[in-house]
Coordinates of C-alpha atoms in Angstrom, one line a residue:
X16 CA 22.0 97.6 -94.8
X17 CA 18.3 98.1 -94.4
X18 CA 17.2 100.5 -91.7
X19 CA 15.2 99.2 -88.9
X20 CA 11.8 100.7 -88.5
X21 CA 11.4 102.9 -85.4
X22 CA 9.5 101.1 -82.6
X23 CA 5.9 101.9 -81.9
X24 CA 6.8 103.4 -78.6
X25 CA 8.9 106.1 -80.2
X26 CA 5.9 107.1 -82.4
X27 CA 3.7 107.3 -79.4
X28 CA 6.2 109.5 -77.6
X29 CA 6.5 111.8 -80.6
X30 CA 2.7 112.1 -80.8
X31 CA 2.5 112.8 -77.1
X32 CA 5.2 115.5 -77.1
X33 CA 3.6 117.1 -80.2
X34 CA 0.2 117.2 -78.6
X35 CA 1.6 118.8 -75.4
X36 CA 3.4 121.5 -77.4
X37 CA 0.4 122.3 -79.5
X38 CA -1.9 122.4 -76.5
X39 CA 0.4 124.7 -74.5
X40 CA 0.8 126.9 -77.7
X41 CA -2.9 127.2 -78.1
X42 CA -3.3 128.2 -74.4
X43 CA -0.6 130.8 -74.6
X44 CA -1.9 132.2 -77.9
X45 CA -5.4 132.5 -76.4
X46 CA -4.1 134.3 -73.3
X47 CA -1.9 136.7 -75.3
X48 CA -4.6 137.7 -77.9
X49 CA -7.9 137.6 -76.1
X50 CA -8.9 140.9 -74.5
X51 CA -9.7 141.0 -70.8
X52 CA -13.3 140.1 -69.9
X53 CA -14.9 143.1 -68.0
X54 CA -17.4 142.4 -65.4
X55 CA -19.8 144.5 -63.4
X56 CA -18.9 144.5 -59.7
X57 CA -22.3 143.2 -58.5
X58 CA -22.1 140.2 -60.9
X59 CA -18.8 139.0 -59.6
X60 CA -19.1 135.8 -57.6
X61 CA -17.2 135.8 -54.3
X62 CA -13.7 134.5 -54.7
X63 CA -13.4 135.2 -58.5
X64 CA -10.0 136.6 -59.5
X65 CA -10.5 140.1 -60.7
X66 CA -8.8 143.5 -60.8
X67 CA -9.8 147.1 -61.6
X68 CA -8.8 148.2 -65.1
X69 CA -6.9 151.5 -64.7
X70 CA -8.5 153.2 -67.7
X71 CA -12.1 152.0 -67.7
X72 CA -12.5 151.6 -64.0
X73 CA -14.3 148.4 -64.5
X74 CA -13.6 145.0 -63.0
X75 CA -11.9 142.7 -65.5
X76 CA -11.8 139.0 -65.3
X77 CA -8.2 137.8 -65.8
X78 CA -7.7 135.2 -68.5
X79 CA -6.5 132.5 -66.1
X80 CA -4.5 129.5 -67.0
X81 CA -7.1 126.8 -67.2
X82 CA -5.8 123.3 -66.5
X83 CA -9.1 121.8 -67.7
X84 CA -9.0 123.6 -71.0
X85 CA -5.4 122.7 -71.4
X86 CA -6.1 119.0 -70.8
X87 CA -9.1 118.9 -73.1
X88 CA -7.2 120.7 -75.9
X89 CA -4.3 118.3 -75.4
X90 CA -6.6 115.2 -75.6
X91 CA -8.4 116.5 -78.7
X92 CA -5.2 117.2 -80.5
X93 CA -3.7 113.9 -79.4
X94 CA -6.6 112.0 -80.9
X95 CA -6.4 114.0 -84.1
X96 CA -2.6 113.2 -84.4
X97 CA -3.2 109.5 -83.6
X98 CA -5.7 109.3 -86.4
X99 CA -3.8 111.3 -89.0
X100 CA -0.3 110.0 -88.3
X101 CA -0.8 106.4 -89.5
X102 CA -2.9 107.7 -92.4
X103 CA 0.0 109.9 -93.5
X104 CA -2.5 112.7 -94.2
X105 CA 0.2 115.4 -94.4
X106 CA 2.0 113.5 -97.2
X107 CA -1.3 112.7 -98.9
X108 CA -2.5 116.3 -98.8
X109 CA 0.9 117.6 -100.1
X110 CA 0.8 114.9 -102.8
X111 CA -2.7 115.9 -103.8
X112 CA -1.8 119.6 -103.9
X113 CA 1.3 118.9 -106.0
X114 CA -0.7 116.7 -108.4
X115 CA -3.3 119.4 -108.8
X116 CA -0.6 122.1 -109.4
X117 CA 1.2 119.9 -112.0
X118 CA -2.1 119.1 -113.7
X119 CA -3.0 122.8 -114.0
X120 CA 0.5 123.6 -115.1
X121 CA 0.4 120.8 -117.8
X122 CA -3.0 122.1 -119.1
X123 CA -1.7 125.6 -119.3
X124 CA 1.6 124.6 -120.9
X125 CA -0.1 122.3 -123.4
X126 CA -2.5 124.8 -124.7
X127 CA -2.1 128.3 -123.1
X128 CA -4.6 129.8 -125.5
X129 CA -7.3 127.4 -124.4
X130 CA -6.5 128.2 -120.8
X131 CA -6.8 131.9 -121.3
X132 CA -10.0 131.4 -123.3
X133 CA -11.4 129.3 -120.4
X134 CA -10.5 132.0 -117.9
X135 CA -12.1 134.7 -120.0
X136 CA -15.2 132.5 -120.4
X137 CA -15.4 132.1 -116.6
X138 CA -15.0 135.9 -116.0
X139 CA -17.4 136.8 -118.8
X140 CA -20.0 134.2 -117.8
X141 CA -19.9 135.3 -114.1
X142 CA -20.1 139.0 -115.0
X143 CA -23.0 138.6 -117.4
X144 CA -24.9 136.3 -115.0
X145 CA -24.3 138.8 -112.2
X146 CA -26.0 141.6 -114.0
X147 CA -28.9 139.4 -115.1
X148 CA -29.4 137.9 -111.7
X149 CA -29.2 141.4 -110.1
X150 CA -31.8 142.7 -112.6
X151 CA -34.2 139.8 -112.0
X152 CA -33.7 139.9 -108.2
X153 CA -34.2 143.6 -107.9
X154 CA -37.3 143.4 -110.0
X155 CA -38.7 140.4 -108.0
X156 CA -38.1 142.0 -104.6
X157 CA -38.7 145.6 -105.6
X158 CA -35.6 146.7 -103.7
X159 CA -31.9 147.1 -104.0
X160 CA -29.2 146.7 -101.4
X161 CA -25.7 145.2 -100.8
X162 CA -27.1 141.8 -99.8
X163 CA -28.7 141.5 -103.3
X164 CA -25.3 142.5 -104.8
X165 CA -23.5 139.7 -102.9
X166 CA -26.3 137.2 -103.7
X167 CA -26.1 138.1 -107.5
X168 CA -22.3 137.9 -107.5
X169 CA -22.2 134.4 -105.9
X170 CA -25.0 133.3 -108.2
X171 CA -23.0 134.5 -111.2
X172 CA -19.9 132.7 -110.0
X173 CA -21.9 129.5 -109.5
X174 CA -23.3 129.7 -113.0
X175 CA -19.9 130.3 -114.6
X176 CA -18.4 127.4 -112.6
X177 CA -21.0 125.0 -114.0
X178 CA -20.5 126.2 -117.5
X179 CA -16.7 126.4 -117.4
X180 CA -15.4 123.5 -115.3
X181 CA -17.0 120.6 -117.2
X182 CA -14.1 118.2 -116.5
X183 CA -14.4 118.8 -112.8
X184 CA -18.2 118.3 -113.1
X185 CA -17.8 114.9 -114.6
X186 CA -14.9 113.5 -112.7
X187 CA -15.0 115.3 -109.3
X188 CA -18.6 116.4 -108.5
X189 CA -17.7 116.5 -104.8
X190 CA -15.7 119.7 -105.5
X191 CA -18.7 121.4 -107.1
X192 CA -20.9 120.2 -104.2
X193 CA -18.5 121.7 -101.7
X194 CA -18.4 125.1 -103.4
X195 CA -22.1 125.4 -104.0
X196 CA -22.9 124.3 -100.4
X197 CA -20.5 126.9 -99.0
X198 CA -22.0 129.6 -101.3
X199 CA -25.6 128.9 -100.5
X200 CA -25.0 128.2 -96.8
X201 CA -22.5 131.0 -96.5
X202 CA -25.3 133.5 -97.5
X203 CA -27.4 132.2 -94.7
X204 CA -24.5 132.0 -92.1
X205 CA -23.6 135.7 -92.6
X206 CA -27.0 137.1 -93.5
X207 CA -29.5 135.4 -91.3
X208 CA -30.3 137.6 -88.2
X209 CA -27.6 137.5 -85.6
X210 CA -30.1 136.2 -83.1
X211 CA -31.7 132.9 -82.1
X212 CA -35.3 131.9 -82.7
X213 CA -34.2 131.5 -86.3
X214 CA -34.3 127.7 -86.4
X215 CA -35.4 125.0 -83.9
X216 CA -33.9 125.3 -80.4
X217 CA -30.9 127.4 -81.7
X218 CA -30.7 129.3 -78.5
X219 CA -30.1 126.1 -76.6
X220 CA -27.5 125.0 -79.2
X221 CA -25.8 128.4 -79.2
X222 CA -25.3 128.1 -75.5
X223 CA -23.4 124.8 -76.0
X224 CA -21.4 126.3 -78.8
X225 CA -20.3 129.0 -76.4
X226 CA -19.4 126.4 -73.9
X227 CA -17.2 124.6 -76.4
X228 CA -15.6 127.9 -77.4
X229 CA -14.6 128.6 -73.8
X230 CA -13.6 125.2 -72.6
X231 CA -13.4 125.0 -68.9
X232 CA -13.9 128.7 -68.3
X233 CA -17.4 129.6 -69.4
X234 CA -18.4 133.3 -69.6
X235 CA -21.4 134.9 -71.2
X236 CA -21.8 138.6 -71.9
X237 CA -25.1 140.4 -71.7
X238 CA -25.4 140.3 -75.5
X239 CA -24.9 136.5 -75.4
X240 CA -27.6 136.2 -72.8
X241 CA -30.0 138.3 -74.8
X242 CA -29.2 136.4 -78.0
X243 CA -30.2 133.1 -76.3
X244 CA -33.7 134.4 -75.4
X245 CA -36.5 132.9 -77.4
X246 CA -38.2 136.3 -78.0
X247 CA -35.1 138.3 -78.9
X248 CA -35.2 140.9 -81.7
X249 CA -34.4 139.9 -85.3
X250 CA -33.2 143.1 -86.9
X251 CA -33.7 143.3 -90.7
X252 CA -32.7 147.0 -91.2
X253 CA -29.9 147.9 -93.6
X254 CA -30.3 151.6 -93.0
X255 CA -28.5 153.9 -90.6
X256 CA -30.2 152.3 -87.6
X257 CA -28.4 149.1 -88.4
X258 CA -25.1 150.8 -87.4
X259 CA -26.7 151.7 -84.1
X260 CA -27.9 148.2 -83.6
X261 CA -24.5 146.7 -84.2
X262 CA -22.9 149.3 -82.0
X263 CA -25.3 148.4 -79.2
X264 CA -24.4 144.7 -79.6
X265 CA -20.7 145.4 -79.4
X266 CA -21.1 147.6 -76.4
X267 CA -23.1 145.0 -74.5
X268 CA -20.4 142.4 -75.5
X269 CA -17.5 144.6 -74.6
X270 CA -18.9 145.5 -71.2
X271 CA -17.9 142.0 -70.3
X272 CA -19.3 138.8 -68.8
X273 CA -22.4 138.8 -66.6
X274 CA -22.2 135.1 -66.0
X275 CA -18.9 133.3 -65.3
X276 CA -18.3 129.8 -64.1
X277 CA -15.4 127.3 -64.2
X278 CA -15.7 123.6 -64.8
X279 CA -16.6 121.2 -67.6
X280 CA -19.9 122.1 -69.1
X281 CA -19.5 120.0 -72.3
X282 CA -22.2 117.5 -73.2
X283 CA -21.0 114.6 -75.4
X284 CA -24.4 114.7 -77.1
X285 CA -23.7 118.3 -78.2
X286 CA -20.2 117.6 -79.4
X287 CA -21.1 118.9 -82.9
X288 CA -21.5 122.3 -81.4
X289 CA -17.8 122.4 -81.1
X290 CA -17.6 123.0 -84.9
X291 CA -19.6 126.2 -84.3
X292 CA -17.6 127.0 -81.2
X293 CA -14.4 127.1 -83.2
X294 CA -15.7 130.0 -85.2
X295 CA -16.9 131.8 -82.0
X296 CA -13.4 131.3 -80.5
X297 CA -11.6 132.6 -83.6
X298 CA -13.9 135.6 -83.7
X299 CA -13.0 136.6 -80.2
X300 CA -9.4 135.7 -80.7
X301 CA -9.1 138.2 -83.6
X302 CA -11.2 140.8 -81.9
X303 CA -14.0 140.7 -84.5
X304 CA -17.2 142.6 -83.8
X305 CA -20.2 140.7 -82.4
X306 CA -22.0 140.2 -85.7
X307 CA -18.8 138.9 -87.4
X308 CA -18.1 136.5 -84.5
X309 CA -21.6 135.2 -84.5
X310 CA -21.6 134.7 -88.3
X311 CA -18.2 133.1 -88.3
X312 CA -19.4 130.6 -85.7
X313 CA -22.2 129.6 -87.9
X314 CA -20.0 129.4 -91.0
X315 CA -17.4 127.0 -89.4
X316 CA -20.3 124.6 -88.5
X317 CA -21.4 124.8 -92.2
X318 CA -17.9 124.2 -93.3
X319 CA -17.7 121.0 -91.2
X320 CA -20.9 119.8 -92.7
X321 CA -19.7 120.5 -96.3
X322 CA -16.3 118.9 -95.8
X323 CA -17.9 115.6 -94.4
X324 CA -20.2 115.7 -97.4
X325 CA -17.3 116.2 -99.7
X326 CA -15.5 113.1 -98.4
X327 CA -18.7 111.0 -98.4
X328 CA -19.4 111.8 -102.1
X329 CA -15.8 111.2 -103.1
X330 CA -15.9 107.7 -101.6
X331 CA -18.8 106.5 -103.8
X332 CA -18.4 105.1 -107.3
X333 CA -22.0 105.5 -108.1
X334 CA -24.8 107.5 -106.4
X335 CA -22.7 110.7 -106.1
X336 CA -25.5 112.9 -107.3
X337 CA -28.0 111.1 -105.1
X338 CA -25.9 112.0 -102.0
X339 CA -25.2 115.5 -103.3
X340 CA -28.9 116.1 -103.8
X341 CA -29.8 114.9 -100.3
X342 CA -27.1 116.9 -98.6
X343 CA -28.1 120.1 -100.6
X344 CA -31.7 119.9 -99.5
X345 CA -32.5 123.5 -98.7
X346 CA -33.7 122.7 -95.2
X347 CA -30.5 120.7 -94.5
X348 CA -28.3 123.5 -95.6
X349 CA -30.4 126.0 -93.5
X350 CA -29.8 123.8 -90.4
X351 CA -26.1 123.5 -91.1
X352 CA -25.9 127.3 -91.4
X353 CA -27.3 127.9 -88.0
X354 CA -26.7 126.5 -84.5
X355 CA -28.0 122.9 -84.6
X356 CA -26.7 119.4 -84.1
X357 CA -29.0 117.9 -86.8
X358 CA -26.3 118.6 -89.5
X359 CA -23.8 116.5 -87.5
X360 CA -26.3 113.6 -87.4
X361 CA -26.8 113.8 -91.2
X362 CA -23.3 114.4 -92.3
X363 CA -21.6 111.8 -90.1
X364 CA -24.2 109.0 -90.8
X365 CA -24.0 109.5 -94.5
X366 CA -20.2 109.5 -94.4
X367 CA -20.3 106.1 -92.7
X368 CA -23.0 104.8 -95.1
X369 CA -21.1 106.0 -98.1
X370 CA -18.2 103.7 -97.0
X371 CA -20.7 100.9 -96.6
X372 CA -22.3 101.3 -100.0
X373 CA -18.8 101.7 -101.6
X374 CA -18.1 98.1 -100.4
X375 CA -20.9 96.8 -102.5
X376 CA -19.6 98.9 -105.5
X377 CA -16.1 97.2 -105.1
X378 CA -16.9 93.5 -105.3
X379 CA -13.3 92.5 -106.1
X380 CA -11.7 94.5 -103.2
X381 CA -11.5 93.2 -99.6
X382 CA -12.7 95.6 -96.9
X383 CA -9.8 97.4 -95.2
X384 CA -9.5 98.1 -91.5
X385 CA -9.5 101.8 -92.3
X386 CA -12.9 101.4 -94.1
X387 CA -14.3 99.6 -91.0
X388 CA -13.1 102.3 -88.6
X389 CA -14.5 105.2 -90.7
X390 CA -17.7 103.4 -91.4
X391 CA -18.6 102.4 -87.8
X392 CA -16.9 105.4 -86.2
X393 CA -18.7 108.0 -88.3
X394 CA -22.1 106.3 -87.8
X395 CA -21.4 106.0 -84.0
X396 CA -20.5 109.7 -83.8
X397 CA -23.5 110.6 -86.0
X398 CA -25.9 108.8 -83.7
X399 CA -24.5 110.1 -80.4
X400 CA -26.8 113.1 -80.5
X401 CA -29.8 111.0 -81.5
X402 CA -29.1 107.5 -80.5
X403 CA -32.6 106.4 -81.7
X404 CA -31.1 106.1 -85.2
X405 CA -29.0 103.1 -84.0
X406 CA -30.7 100.6 -86.4
X407 CA -28.8 102.3 -89.3
X408 CA -25.7 100.5 -87.9
X409 CA -27.3 97.2 -88.9
X410 CA -26.8 97.9 -92.6
X411 CA -23.1 97.0 -92.6
X412 CA -24.0 93.5 -91.3
X413 CA -25.4 92.6 -94.8
X414 CA -22.1 93.1 -96.6
X415 CA -21.2 89.9 -98.5
X416 CA -18.8 87.4 -97.0
X417 CA -16.5 87.8 -100.0
X418 CA -15.6 91.2 -98.7
X419 CA -13.7 89.7 -95.8
X420 CA -10.3 87.9 -95.8
X421 CA -11.6 85.0 -93.8
X422 CA -14.4 84.0 -91.4
X423 CA -12.4 85.2 -88.4
X424 CA -12.2 88.7 -90.0
X425 CA -16.0 88.7 -90.6
X426 CA -16.7 87.7 -87.0
X427 CA -14.6 90.5 -85.7
X428 CA -16.4 93.0 -87.8
X429 CA -19.8 91.6 -86.7
X430 CA -18.7 91.9 -83.1
X431 CA -17.6 95.5 -83.7
X432 CA -21.0 96.4 -85.2
X433 CA -22.9 94.8 -82.3
X434 CA -20.6 96.5 -79.7
X435 CA -21.2 99.9 -81.4
X436 CA -25.0 99.3 -81.2
X437 CA -24.8 98.3 -77.6
X438 CA -22.9 101.6 -76.8
X439 CA -25.7 103.6 -78.5
X440 CA -28.4 101.6 -76.8
X441 CA -26.8 102.2 -73.4
X442 CA -26.4 105.9 -74.1
X443 CA -30.2 106.5 -74.0
X444 CA -31.6 103.4 -72.3
X445 CA -29.7 103.8 -69.0
X446 CA -30.6 107.5 -68.5
X447 CA -34.3 106.5 -69.2
X448 CA -34.3 103.8 -66.5
X449 CA -32.6 106.1 -63.9
X450 CA -34.8 109.1 -64.7
X451 CA -38.0 110.2 -62.9
X452 CA -40.1 109.4 -65.9
X453 CA -40.8 113.0 -66.8
X454 CA -40.8 113.7 -70.6
X455 CA -40.2 116.9 -72.5
X456 CA -42.3 119.5 -70.7
X457 CA -42.9 121.3 -74.0
X458 CA -45.2 118.5 -74.9
X459 CA -47.7 119.4 -72.1
X460 CA -48.3 118.6 -68.4
X461 CA -49.7 115.2 -69.2
X462 CA -46.4 113.9 -70.6
X463 CA -44.9 111.0 -68.6
X464 CA -42.4 108.6 -70.2
X465 CA -43.0 105.8 -67.8
X466 CA -46.7 106.1 -68.1
X467 CA -46.5 106.1 -71.9
X468 CA -44.3 103.0 -72.1
X469 CA -46.8 101.2 -69.8
X470 CA -49.6 102.3 -72.1
X471 CA -47.7 100.9 -75.2
X472 CA -47.0 97.6 -73.5
X473 CA -50.5 97.1 -72.2
X474 CA -52.2 98.2 -75.4
X475 CA -49.8 97.0 -78.2
X476 CA -52.5 96.7 -80.9
X477 CA -53.9 100.2 -80.1
X478 CA -50.4 101.7 -80.3
X479 CA -49.6 99.8 -83.5
X480 CA -52.7 101.4 -85.1
X481 CA -51.7 104.9 -83.8
X482 CA -48.2 104.4 -85.1
X483 CA -49.2 103.1 -88.6
X484 CA -51.8 105.8 -89.0
X485 CA -49.2 108.5 -88.1
X486 CA -46.5 107.0 -90.4
X487 CA -49.0 106.9 -93.3
X488 CA -49.3 110.6 -93.1
X489 CA -45.7 111.3 -92.0
X490 CA -44.2 109.5 -95.0
X491 CA -46.7 110.8 -97.6
X492 CA -45.5 112.8 -100.6
X493 CA -47.8 115.6 -99.4
X494 CA -45.5 116.2 -96.4
X495 CA -42.2 115.9 -98.3
X496 CA -42.0 119.7 -98.6
X497 CA -41.8 119.9 -94.8
X498 CA -38.4 118.3 -94.7
X499 CA -37.2 119.9 -98.0
X500 CA -37.8 123.5 -97.4
X501 CA -39.3 124.5 -94.1
X502 CA -37.0 127.1 -92.6
X503 CA -38.6 127.1 -89.1
X504 CA -39.2 130.7 -88.0
X505 CA -38.0 132.1 -91.4
X506 CA -40.8 130.6 -93.5
X507 CA -41.0 128.3 -96.5
X508 CA -38.5 128.0 -99.4
X509 CA -40.0 128.1 -102.9
X510 CA -39.8 125.6 -105.7
X511 CA -40.1 122.5 -103.5
X512 CA -42.0 120.5 -106.1
X513 CA -39.0 121.0 -108.4
X514 CA -36.7 119.6 -105.7
X515 CA -39.0 116.6 -105.2
X516 CA -38.8 115.9 -109.0
X517 CA -35.0 116.2 -108.8
X518 CA -34.8 113.6 -106.0
X519 CA -37.1 111.3 -107.9
X520 CA -35.1 111.6 -111.1
X521 CA -31.7 110.9 -109.5
X522 CA -33.1 108.0 -107.5
X523 CA -33.7 106.1 -110.8
X524 CA -31.1 107.6 -113.1
X525 CA -27.9 107.9 -111.0
X526 CA -27.0 104.3 -111.6
X527 CA -23.8 102.7 -113.0
X528 CA -22.5 99.2 -113.5
X529 CA -21.1 99.4 -110.0
X530 CA -24.7 99.1 -108.7
X531 CA -25.2 95.6 -110.2
X532 CA -24.1 93.5 -107.2
X533 CA -26.4 95.2 -104.7
X534 CA -29.3 95.6 -107.2
X535 CA -29.3 91.8 -107.7
X536 CA -29.8 91.2 -104.0
X537 CA -33.5 92.0 -103.9
X538 CA -34.1 90.2 -100.6
X539 CA -31.2 92.0 -98.9
X540 CA -32.3 95.4 -100.2
X541 CA -35.9 94.7 -99.0
X542 CA -34.6 93.8 -95.5
X543 CA -32.4 96.9 -95.4
X544 CA -35.4 99.1 -96.4
X545 CA -37.5 97.5 -93.6
X546 CA -34.7 98.4 -91.2
X547 CA -34.9 102.0 -92.3
X548 CA -38.7 101.9 -92.0
X549 CA -38.2 100.5 -88.5
X550 CA -35.8 103.3 -87.7
X551 CA -38.4 105.9 -88.6
X552 CA -41.0 104.0 -86.5
X553 CA -38.6 104.1 -83.5
X554 CA -38.0 107.8 -84.0
X555 CA -41.8 108.4 -84.0
X556 CA -42.1 106.1 -80.9
X557 CA -39.4 108.0 -79.0
X558 CA -41.4 111.2 -79.6
X559 CA -44.6 109.4 -78.5
X560 CA -42.9 108.4 -75.2
X561 CA -41.0 111.7 -74.5
X562 CA -43.2 114.4 -76.0
X563 CA -46.8 113.1 -76.3
X564 CA -49.5 112.9 -73.6
X565 CA -50.1 109.4 -72.1
X566 CA -52.6 107.5 -74.2
X567 CA -52.9 110.1 -77.0
X568 CA -54.3 109.0 -80.3
X569 CA -51.7 110.9 -82.2
X570 CA -47.9 111.5 -82.0
X571 CA -46.6 115.0 -81.2
X572 CA -43.2 116.6 -81.8
X573 CA -42.0 114.3 -84.6
X574 CA -40.5 116.8 -87.0
X575 CA -40.3 115.9 -90.7
X576 CA -36.6 116.9 -90.7
X577 CA -35.9 113.8 -88.7
X578 CA -36.3 111.9 -92.0
X579 CA -33.2 113.5 -93.6
X580 CA -30.6 111.1 -92.1
X581 CA -32.4 108.0 -93.5
X582 CA -33.2 109.6 -96.9
X583 CA -29.8 108.8 -98.5
X584 CA -29.7 105.1 -97.8
X585 CA -33.4 104.7 -98.7
X586 CA -32.9 106.3 -102.1
X587 CA -29.7 104.3 -102.7
X588 CA -31.6 101.1 -102.1
X589 CA -34.4 102.0 -104.6
X590 CA -34.2 102.0 -108.3
X591 CA -32.7 99.2 -110.4
X592 CA -29.1 98.4 -111.4
X593 CA -30.4 97.3 -114.8
X594 CA -31.1 101.0 -115.6
X595 CA -27.8 102.3 -116.9
X596 CA -27.2 106.0 -117.2
X597 CA -24.9 106.2 -120.3
X598 CA -25.4 110.0 -120.5
X599 CA -22.3 112.2 -120.6
X600 CA -21.4 112.4 -116.9
X601 CA -20.5 116.1 -116.9
X602 CA -23.7 117.0 -118.6
X603 CA -25.8 114.9 -116.2
X604 CA -24.1 116.2 -113.1
X605 CA -24.3 119.8 -114.5
X606 CA -28.1 119.5 -115.0
X607 CA -28.6 118.1 -111.4
X608 CA -26.4 120.8 -109.8
X609 CA -28.1 123.5 -111.8
X610 CA -31.4 122.3 -110.5
X611 CA -30.5 122.0 -106.8
X612 CA -28.4 125.2 -107.0
X613 CA -31.4 127.1 -108.5
X614 CA -33.7 125.9 -105.7
X615 CA -31.0 126.6 -103.1
X616 CA -30.3 130.1 -104.2
X617 CA -34.0 130.9 -104.5
X618 CA -34.6 129.6 -101.0
X619 CA -32.0 132.0 -99.4
X620 CA -33.3 134.9 -101.5
X621 CA -37.0 134.6 -100.4
X622 CA -36.5 133.4 -96.8
X623 CA -33.6 135.5 -95.8
X624 CA -32.6 138.4 -98.1
X625 CA -36.2 139.4 -98.9
X626 CA -36.7 140.3 -95.2
X627 CA -34.1 143.1 -95.2
X628 CA -35.1 146.6 -96.1

């Protein structure tokens, strides 16, 4: 007799109980492992629960049971379980791991001599490359230190990986992307100064990462407060005084919190900072020193960026190297390796767009509900921080009718897209209407959003001239280097012309037969490119309204890095499907990765490691 499937209510109950157990477990784990937070008596707000530590004589803030933190942790885990349970992710991951193990086992069993030779080739290649890179790097920088040793080791491993794992290069380039991104970005995450004023507004973003790492019970130490200051010290010494510097950091951190507050201080716009907050939480949980905790926080944010890129690349049938090249832009990796929400905008929007372009590459397959959820959900989350990118969500509306099971299915999809756009529009239009009209004060005292909108509406032709003149310069090839390798306060990355050439090459050569359907739709591609141009125009207009003086003849504050989220779809829509790349896939991918990897490693060498003495 066939078993009756359990009812949906039982599934929901199981998920609910599992989320409660996990949330309570996390709360108990945090309270049992986190050290007490010491506070100076004069900094304790009246009514705060404190006690005198018998050994140090200092006031210590008790790790209280936080109902808010418990609730938020429960809700996050419940949402994760609800998403993963129907997808059977546990079974899929176990199956993938088993398949990988069996594949490796089969290769070794079939020809163990070849496997040993491959292993020796990898070790030999990595070792030889390490000594060559170290010699060249030491000669170029005229110095030698442990950071150069680590850099040379990772460079050697990257070289050996490209030479040895040719099958992976050809069939699964997303794995190579993941490893290279974590190598290049990992150097930045752990070797950039443990201070803010490294990238744009990182002090502001670091504060929100701290808020997410202490959900419902925010406390900042003196070292946290100093690290958030715009003029804090960036220490580049590797000598004996570095130990003193790190000891001072730890002392200020261990002295305890100087600012404590309870309540929810989490901004949905800054949700991506939770990826960095996870590393900060783990660093405190395992009693790491301040430098390690800070670096781990940056690395978990980088890891989230790399993983989303991995899944986005894997979803595509063609254009994998286009997406890998865009995501590995030195400036994009630099942002992902420091506290910033820009990487979340880029990684999530390209994930949604990869699912969109994959539909064009699968003409014989109907779109699945899971594809729709990931496509729209990822783009929605990606645009939450910068809702002005909402026109990107119009691109899925151009999917052919043949992708849907019937007209009713297509209408539901169109309504879902429109509903998502309305949510994004409301997220920044409503606050604007209910605001006082003041713009970003960093743009100057003459900034007034209401006044600027009135100027645009009353002088539409004048503003159109201002906008087009600005975009002609903003989108010029001469300014491309400003979104490819400008590392904010750390300087410029080298070899940016080489990266421009790589992007130009992959635009027209990373084409397969899967691109035929979309390439034949010249009219649709033109409209989609116009939408992307309109998106850039809206981004510039938003900065004109919020950051530029009323009636100004130019647009201020529109950073070139704002182009990165629209770069991938723009490049995918260019080129021609008639151009077929019949080159060996492993060789082609290897050449592209070698190029982007070379520029990436050089960028961290000259903008980061070269500063240390």
